[in-house]
Structures are given as structure tokens and as C-alpha cells.
Coordinates of C-alpha atoms in Angstrom, one line a residue:
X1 CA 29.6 -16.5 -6.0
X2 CA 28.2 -18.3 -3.0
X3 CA 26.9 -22.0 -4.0
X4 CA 23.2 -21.5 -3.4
X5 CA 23.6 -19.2 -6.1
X6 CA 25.1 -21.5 -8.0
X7 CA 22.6 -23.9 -7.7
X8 CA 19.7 -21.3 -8.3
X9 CA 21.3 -20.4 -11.6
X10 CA 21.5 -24.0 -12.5
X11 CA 18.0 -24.8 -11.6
X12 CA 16.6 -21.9 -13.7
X13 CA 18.8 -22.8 -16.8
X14 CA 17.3 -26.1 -16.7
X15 CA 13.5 -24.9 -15.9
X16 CA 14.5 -22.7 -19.1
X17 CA 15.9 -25.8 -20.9
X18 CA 12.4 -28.1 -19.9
X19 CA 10.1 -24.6 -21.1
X20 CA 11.9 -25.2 -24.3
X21 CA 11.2 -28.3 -25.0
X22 CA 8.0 -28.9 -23.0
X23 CA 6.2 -25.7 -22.2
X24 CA 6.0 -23.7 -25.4
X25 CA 5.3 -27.2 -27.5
X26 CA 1.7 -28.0 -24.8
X27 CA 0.7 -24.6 -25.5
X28 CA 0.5 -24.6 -29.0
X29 CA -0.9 -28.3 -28.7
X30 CA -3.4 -26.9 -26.6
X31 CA -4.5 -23.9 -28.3
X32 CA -4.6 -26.0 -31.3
X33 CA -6.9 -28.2 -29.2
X34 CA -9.3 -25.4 -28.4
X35 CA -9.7 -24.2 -31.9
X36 CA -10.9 -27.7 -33.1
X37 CA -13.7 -27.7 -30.3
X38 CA -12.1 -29.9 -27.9
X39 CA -11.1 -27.5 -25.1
X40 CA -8.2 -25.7 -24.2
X41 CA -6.1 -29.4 -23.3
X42 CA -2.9 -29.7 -22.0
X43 CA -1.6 -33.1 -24.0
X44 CA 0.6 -33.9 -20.9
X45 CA -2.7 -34.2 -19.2
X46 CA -4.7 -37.3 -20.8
X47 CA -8.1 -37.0 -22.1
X48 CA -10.3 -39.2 -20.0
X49 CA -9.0 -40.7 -17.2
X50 CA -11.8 -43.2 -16.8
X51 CA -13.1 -45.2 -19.5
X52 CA -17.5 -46.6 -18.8
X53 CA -16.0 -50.2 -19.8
X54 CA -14.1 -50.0 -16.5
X55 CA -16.1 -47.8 -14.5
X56 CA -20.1 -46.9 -13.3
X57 CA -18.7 -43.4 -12.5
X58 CA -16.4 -42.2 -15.3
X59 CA -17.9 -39.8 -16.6
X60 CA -18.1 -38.2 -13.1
X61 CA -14.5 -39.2 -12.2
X62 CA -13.2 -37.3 -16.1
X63 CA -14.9 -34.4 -14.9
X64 CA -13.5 -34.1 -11.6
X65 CA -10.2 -34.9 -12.6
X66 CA -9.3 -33.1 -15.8
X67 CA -8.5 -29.5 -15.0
X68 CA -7.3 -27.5 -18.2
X69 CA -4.1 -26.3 -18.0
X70 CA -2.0 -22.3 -17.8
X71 CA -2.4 -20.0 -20.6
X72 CA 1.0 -19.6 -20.0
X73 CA 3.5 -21.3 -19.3
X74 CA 6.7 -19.5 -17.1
X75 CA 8.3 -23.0 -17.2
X76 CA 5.6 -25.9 -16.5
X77 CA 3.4 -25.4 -13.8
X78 CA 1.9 -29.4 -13.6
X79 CA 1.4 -32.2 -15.5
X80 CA 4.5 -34.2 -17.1
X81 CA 8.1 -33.7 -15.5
X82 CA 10.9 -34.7 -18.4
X83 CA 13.7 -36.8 -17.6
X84 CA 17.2 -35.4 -18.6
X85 CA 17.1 -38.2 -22.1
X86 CA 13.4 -36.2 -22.5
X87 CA 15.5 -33.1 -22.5
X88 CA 18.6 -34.3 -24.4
X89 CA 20.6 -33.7 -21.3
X90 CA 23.8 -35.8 -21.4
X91 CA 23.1 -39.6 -19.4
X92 CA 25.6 -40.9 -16.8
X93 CA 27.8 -43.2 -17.1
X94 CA 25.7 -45.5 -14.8
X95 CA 22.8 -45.4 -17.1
X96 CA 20.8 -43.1 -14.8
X97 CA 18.8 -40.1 -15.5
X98 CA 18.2 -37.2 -14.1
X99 CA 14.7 -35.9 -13.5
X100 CA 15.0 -32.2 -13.9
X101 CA 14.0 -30.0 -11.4
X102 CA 10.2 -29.1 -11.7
X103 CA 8.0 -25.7 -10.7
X104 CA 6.1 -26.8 -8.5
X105 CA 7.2 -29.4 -6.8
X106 CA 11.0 -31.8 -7.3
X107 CA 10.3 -35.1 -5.1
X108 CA 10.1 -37.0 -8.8
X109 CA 12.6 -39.6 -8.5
X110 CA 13.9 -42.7 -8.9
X111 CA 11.1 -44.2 -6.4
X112 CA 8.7 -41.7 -6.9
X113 CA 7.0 -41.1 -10.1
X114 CA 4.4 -39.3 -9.4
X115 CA 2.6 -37.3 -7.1
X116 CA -0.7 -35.8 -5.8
X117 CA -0.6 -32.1 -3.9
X118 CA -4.1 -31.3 -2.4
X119 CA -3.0 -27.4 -1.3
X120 CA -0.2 -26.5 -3.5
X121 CA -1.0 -22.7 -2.2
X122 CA 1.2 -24.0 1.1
X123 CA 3.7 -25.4 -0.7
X124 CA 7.6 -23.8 -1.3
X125 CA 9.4 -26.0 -3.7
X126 CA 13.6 -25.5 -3.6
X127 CA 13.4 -26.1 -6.9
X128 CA 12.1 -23.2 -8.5
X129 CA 12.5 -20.3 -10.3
X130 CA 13.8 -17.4 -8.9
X131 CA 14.0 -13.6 -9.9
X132 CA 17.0 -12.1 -9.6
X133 CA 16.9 -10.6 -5.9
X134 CA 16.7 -14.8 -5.0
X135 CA 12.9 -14.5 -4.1
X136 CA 10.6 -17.0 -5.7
X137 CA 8.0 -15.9 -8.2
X138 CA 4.3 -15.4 -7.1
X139 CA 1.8 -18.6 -7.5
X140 CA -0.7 -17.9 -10.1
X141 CA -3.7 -17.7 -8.1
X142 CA -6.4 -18.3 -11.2
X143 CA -5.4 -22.0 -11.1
X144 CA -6.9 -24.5 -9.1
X145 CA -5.4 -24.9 -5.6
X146 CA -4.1 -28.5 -6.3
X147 CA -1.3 -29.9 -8.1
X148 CA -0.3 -33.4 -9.8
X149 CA 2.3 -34.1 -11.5
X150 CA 4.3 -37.6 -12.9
X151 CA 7.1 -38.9 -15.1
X152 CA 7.7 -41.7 -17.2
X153 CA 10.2 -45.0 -15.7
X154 CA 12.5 -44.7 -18.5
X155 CA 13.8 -48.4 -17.0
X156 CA 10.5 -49.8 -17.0
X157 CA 9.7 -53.1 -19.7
X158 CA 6.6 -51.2 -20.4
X159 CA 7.4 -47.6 -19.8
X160 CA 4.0 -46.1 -21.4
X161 CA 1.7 -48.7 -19.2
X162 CA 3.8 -47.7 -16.2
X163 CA 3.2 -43.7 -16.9
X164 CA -0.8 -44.7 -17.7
X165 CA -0.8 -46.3 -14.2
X166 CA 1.0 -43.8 -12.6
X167 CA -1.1 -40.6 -14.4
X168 CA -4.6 -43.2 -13.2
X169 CA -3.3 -43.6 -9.6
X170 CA -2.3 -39.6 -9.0
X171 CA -5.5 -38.5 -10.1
X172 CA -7.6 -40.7 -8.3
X173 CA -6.2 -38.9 -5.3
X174 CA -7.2 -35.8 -6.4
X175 CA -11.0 -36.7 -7.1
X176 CA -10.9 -38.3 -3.7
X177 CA -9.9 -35.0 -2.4
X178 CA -11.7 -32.9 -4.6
X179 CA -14.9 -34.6 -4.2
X180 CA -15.2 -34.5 -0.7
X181 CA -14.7 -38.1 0.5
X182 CA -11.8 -37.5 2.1
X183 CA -13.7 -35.6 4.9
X184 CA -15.9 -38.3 5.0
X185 CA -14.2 -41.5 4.1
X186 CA -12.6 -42.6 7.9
X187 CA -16.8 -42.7 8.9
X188 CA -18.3 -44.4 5.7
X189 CA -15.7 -47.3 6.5
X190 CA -17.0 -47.8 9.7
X191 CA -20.3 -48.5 8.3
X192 CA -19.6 -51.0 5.9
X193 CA -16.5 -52.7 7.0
X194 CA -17.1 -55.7 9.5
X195 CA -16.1 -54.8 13.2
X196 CA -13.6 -57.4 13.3
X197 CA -11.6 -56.5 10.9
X198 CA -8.1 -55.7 11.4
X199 CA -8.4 -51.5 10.4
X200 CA -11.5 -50.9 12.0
X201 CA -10.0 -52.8 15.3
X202 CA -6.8 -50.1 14.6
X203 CA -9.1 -47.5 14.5
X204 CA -11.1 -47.9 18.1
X205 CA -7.8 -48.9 19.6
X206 CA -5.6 -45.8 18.7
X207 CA -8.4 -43.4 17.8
X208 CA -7.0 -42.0 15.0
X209 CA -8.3 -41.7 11.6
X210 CA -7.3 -43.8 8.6
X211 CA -7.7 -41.8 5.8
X212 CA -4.7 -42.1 4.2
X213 CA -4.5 -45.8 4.4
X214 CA -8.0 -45.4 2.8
X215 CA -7.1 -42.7 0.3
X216 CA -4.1 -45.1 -1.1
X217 CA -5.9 -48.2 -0.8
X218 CA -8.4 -46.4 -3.1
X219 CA -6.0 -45.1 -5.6
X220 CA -4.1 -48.5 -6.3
X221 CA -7.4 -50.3 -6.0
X222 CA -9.1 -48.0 -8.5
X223 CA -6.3 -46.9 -11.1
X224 CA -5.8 -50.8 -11.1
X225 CA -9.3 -51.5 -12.0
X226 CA -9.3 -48.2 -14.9
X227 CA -6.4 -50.9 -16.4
X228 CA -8.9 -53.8 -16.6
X229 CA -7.2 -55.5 -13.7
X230 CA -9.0 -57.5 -11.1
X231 CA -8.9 -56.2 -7.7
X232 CA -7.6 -59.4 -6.3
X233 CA -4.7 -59.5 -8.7
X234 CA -1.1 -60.4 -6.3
X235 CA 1.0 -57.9 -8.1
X236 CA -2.1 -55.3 -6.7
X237 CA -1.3 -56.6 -3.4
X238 CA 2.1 -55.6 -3.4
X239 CA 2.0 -52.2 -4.9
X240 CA -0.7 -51.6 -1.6
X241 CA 1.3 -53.4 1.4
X242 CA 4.6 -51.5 0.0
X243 CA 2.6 -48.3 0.6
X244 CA 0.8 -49.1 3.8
X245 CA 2.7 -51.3 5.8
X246 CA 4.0 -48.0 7.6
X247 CA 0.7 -47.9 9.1
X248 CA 0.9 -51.3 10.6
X249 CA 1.9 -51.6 14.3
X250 CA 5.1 -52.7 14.4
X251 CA 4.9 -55.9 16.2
X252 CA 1.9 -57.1 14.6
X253 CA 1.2 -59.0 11.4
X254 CA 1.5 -57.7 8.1
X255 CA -0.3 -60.5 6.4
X256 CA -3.4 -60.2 8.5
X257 CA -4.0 -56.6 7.9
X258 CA -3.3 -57.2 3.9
X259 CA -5.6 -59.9 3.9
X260 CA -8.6 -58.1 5.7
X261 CA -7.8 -55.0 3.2
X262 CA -7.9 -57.0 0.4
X263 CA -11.1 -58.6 1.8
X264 CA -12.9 -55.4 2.3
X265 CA -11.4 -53.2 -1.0
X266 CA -14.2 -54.2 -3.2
X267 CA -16.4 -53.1 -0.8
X268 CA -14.4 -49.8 -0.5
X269 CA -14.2 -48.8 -4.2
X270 CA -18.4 -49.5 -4.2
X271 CA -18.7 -46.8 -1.5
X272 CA -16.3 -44.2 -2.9
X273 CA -18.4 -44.8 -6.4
X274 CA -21.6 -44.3 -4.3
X275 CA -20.4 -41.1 -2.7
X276 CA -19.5 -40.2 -6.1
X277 CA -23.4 -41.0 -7.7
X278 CA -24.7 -38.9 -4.5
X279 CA -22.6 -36.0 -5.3
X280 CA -23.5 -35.8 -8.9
X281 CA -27.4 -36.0 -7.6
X282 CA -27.1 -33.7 -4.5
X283 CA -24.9 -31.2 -6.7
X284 CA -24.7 -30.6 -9.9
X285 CA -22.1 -28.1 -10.5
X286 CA -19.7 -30.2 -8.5
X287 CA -19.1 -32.2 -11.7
X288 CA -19.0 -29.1 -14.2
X289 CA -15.8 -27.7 -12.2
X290 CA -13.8 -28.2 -15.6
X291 CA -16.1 -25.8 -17.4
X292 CA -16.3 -23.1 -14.8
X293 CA -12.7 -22.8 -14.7
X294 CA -12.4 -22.6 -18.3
X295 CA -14.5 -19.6 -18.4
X296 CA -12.7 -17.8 -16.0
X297 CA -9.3 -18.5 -18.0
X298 CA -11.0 -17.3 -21.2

């Protein structure tokens, strides 16, 4: 037997193993859900993502975000990816774990704990299951295009608040994207950012758009805030300047661009909950996106 075989049939005997313990379990849950007038919820998805003591917007930012899950579930298709102590696989002697290999996507790591996919459609995993002649099973076009998905730091003091972060962050992304103001955010924060600032001055000078330094920026800045925290909090800093610094021409400093983000984020999460206000005015079936797609899963 040639080794990519190997590994296929090892991949789908553990995508069997997590639809065991994972899949089966969140649909019951969220059948269960649905007959007690809540909605047909996954319970690896949360809730609300946004609570009104936090935010101006979350009501708006809930109904973007929360998409209801499959009716079934051929292995899980998004949400929470278990870790091989989640599974009851056996731990290393080194104390690691292994993050088992998720449908759609397997970049979940040791560094990476969660992740944002805006057009999953595009997307071919390695890592998933397979029918018998090796080709990968067909996408299940009644979902929504986009994908999230996020594990728990089993190593982490506070492993729950790090998931809640984590879950807060990844979905912010998606109602950024989802909402529009991704097309739009690289111009808004020419308006409202002063012209000497350090990432307005990167934009003339290279002419290139800064949307993902924007989009992050955003998602630290806000998932942060959804925690209570303050936006000029150090530890906030960090997280954003680990994340961006690849943006940041190579011989120049780091420090000056940080500080003129930090200067400016405020100012940044006010527009994106403007944008957010507008949308809900200008259209009103942007926010009931969660309902519509439950009909057509009915």
C-alpha cells in the first residue's frame, strides 16, 4: 500500500473517531435546541458573540455572525476542532497533543488556534475525507460560503478565556467580511486617520491597500473590547504587533507604527461600528441572514 494511502486511511479513521465524539453529540444538542424554541444551534458555536454591556452594535454583530450549523454532520464541517486528550487519543510523551485533522480545513496548531476562511468554496484541505477511488467528497453547497473554525490551548492558565478570545476574534473577521467593510475599509481609513500617520504615509508611498493590517487590527481590537478590556491594555499591544509587524518595512521602526495604530484604533473600531449602524438602516435583511438560511435548511 503506497503511503498517501496510508495517510488517507489514517486521516478518515480519525475524522470517524472526532464524528463520534463530536458530531453526532452537536446534533442531538442542536435538535434538542430547536425543539425548545431557541433555533437549530450548534453548541460548538456560542450563543451571542457580542454582549450590549460591551458593545453599541451587538445585536447587529450576533446576527451577522451566528450562522446555524449542518443538519448533518459527515464528520464536522466548522466550528470546534478537538484535540487528541478531547478525543481520548493517547498523549506523547512530551506532553503535547495532537490536534486531529479537521474537514474543512487542518492549519489548527500549536500557534494557531483558530481561523477565519472568507470563501471556503476555493478551498482543498489535505486533510479530508476521501471516498474510496481517493477523490474528496463534494462541498455542501446549502451552507454559507465561509468557514471558522477554533480549538481550545489545552496549555493555557486559563484555557476557557483563551478559547472565548479566540472564538470573539475569528468571528469578528467574518462580520468584517460578511458585512461589507472589507471592500470599503482601506478608503474609510483615509478619512479619519490623520495624514501623518505612519499607515496612511505606507499607504501613498507603496500604493497598496491595508486591509488586512486593518481587518486584524480590528479583530484584536474588538474581540478584546467584547472581554471588557481596554483598548490601550499592553498585553493588546502585543497580540497586534505579533500579527502585523510583517507589514512593516523592514528597516523602519516597529515602535512608531505600533504607537500610531494604537493611537488611531479607537477611532477605527468607531468607524467599523458606524458602518455597521448604516448597514442595519440602509438594509434590513443584511442582519436577518441567520433566519433566511434557517429556512432554507428547514
Amino acid at each position: 500500500m503506497k503511503p498517501e494511502d496510508l495517510k488517507q486511511i489514517y486521516i478518515n479513521s480519525v475524522l470517524d473517531l472526532e464524528e463520534k465524539a463530536h458530531g453526532k453529540l452537536a446534533a442531538d444538542e442542536a435538535a434538542f435546541s430547536n425543539m425548545m424554541g431557541e433555533g437549530y444551534r450548534d453548541p460548538n458555536y456560542p450563543k451571542r458573540l457580542a454582549d450590549p454591556e460591551f458593545s453599541d452594535v451587538a445585536e447587529i454583530l450576533n446576527q451577522l455572525a451566528l450562522s446555524p450549523p449542518p443538519k448533518n454532520y459527515p464528520g464536522k464541517i466548522s466550528g470546534r476542532v478537538l484535540g487528541s486528550k478531547e478525543l481520548g487519543l493517547p498523549v506523547s510523551s512530551e506532553g503535547t497533543y495532537y490536534v486531529a485533522p479537521p474537514d474543512p480545513m487542518s492549519s489548527l496548531g500549536v500557534t494557531t488556534l483558530g481561523s477565519y476562511m472568507g470563501d471556503y468554496s476555493t478551498f482543498r484541505s489535505p486533510f479530508e475525507r476521501h471516498d474510496s477511488l481517493g477523490k474528496p467528497y463534494p462541498k455542501d453547497k446549502s451552507l454559507p460560503p465561509d468557514r471558522i473554525q477554533y480549538r481550545k490551548d489545552l496549555k493555557s492558565v486559563d484555557p476557557e478565556g483563551r478559547l472565548d478570545d479566540t472564538i470573539k476574534h475569528e468571528f469578528i473577521h467574518l462580520v468584517f467580511d460578511r458585512s461589507g467593510y472589507k471592500k470599503v475599509a482601506d478608503k474609510r481609513f483615509r478619512s479619519y486617520v490623520p495624514k501623518n500617520n505612519a499607515w496612511r504615509k505606507l499607504q501613498k508611498t507603496t500604493g497598496k491597500r491595508i486591509t488586512t493590517p486593518i481587518d486584524q487590527a480590528i479583530a484584536y481590537g474588538y474581540a478584546h473590547k467584547l472581554r471588557g478590556g481596554e483598548l490601550d491594555d499592553s498585553e493588546l499591544r502585543d497580540k497586534i504587533q505579533y500579527r502585523l509587524q510583517g507589514f512593516i518595512p523592514k528597516d523602519d521602526d516597529v515602535d512608531h507604527y505600533m504607537d500610531d495604530l494604537m493611537e488611531v484604533l479607537p477611532s477605527m473600531i468607531n468607524d467599523f461600528e458606524k458602518y455597521l449602524r448604516g448597514q442595519e438602516e440602509l438594509n434590513p435583511t443584511l442582519i436577518s441572514r441567520i433566519a433566511e438560511i434557517e429556512n432554507e435548511l428547514e
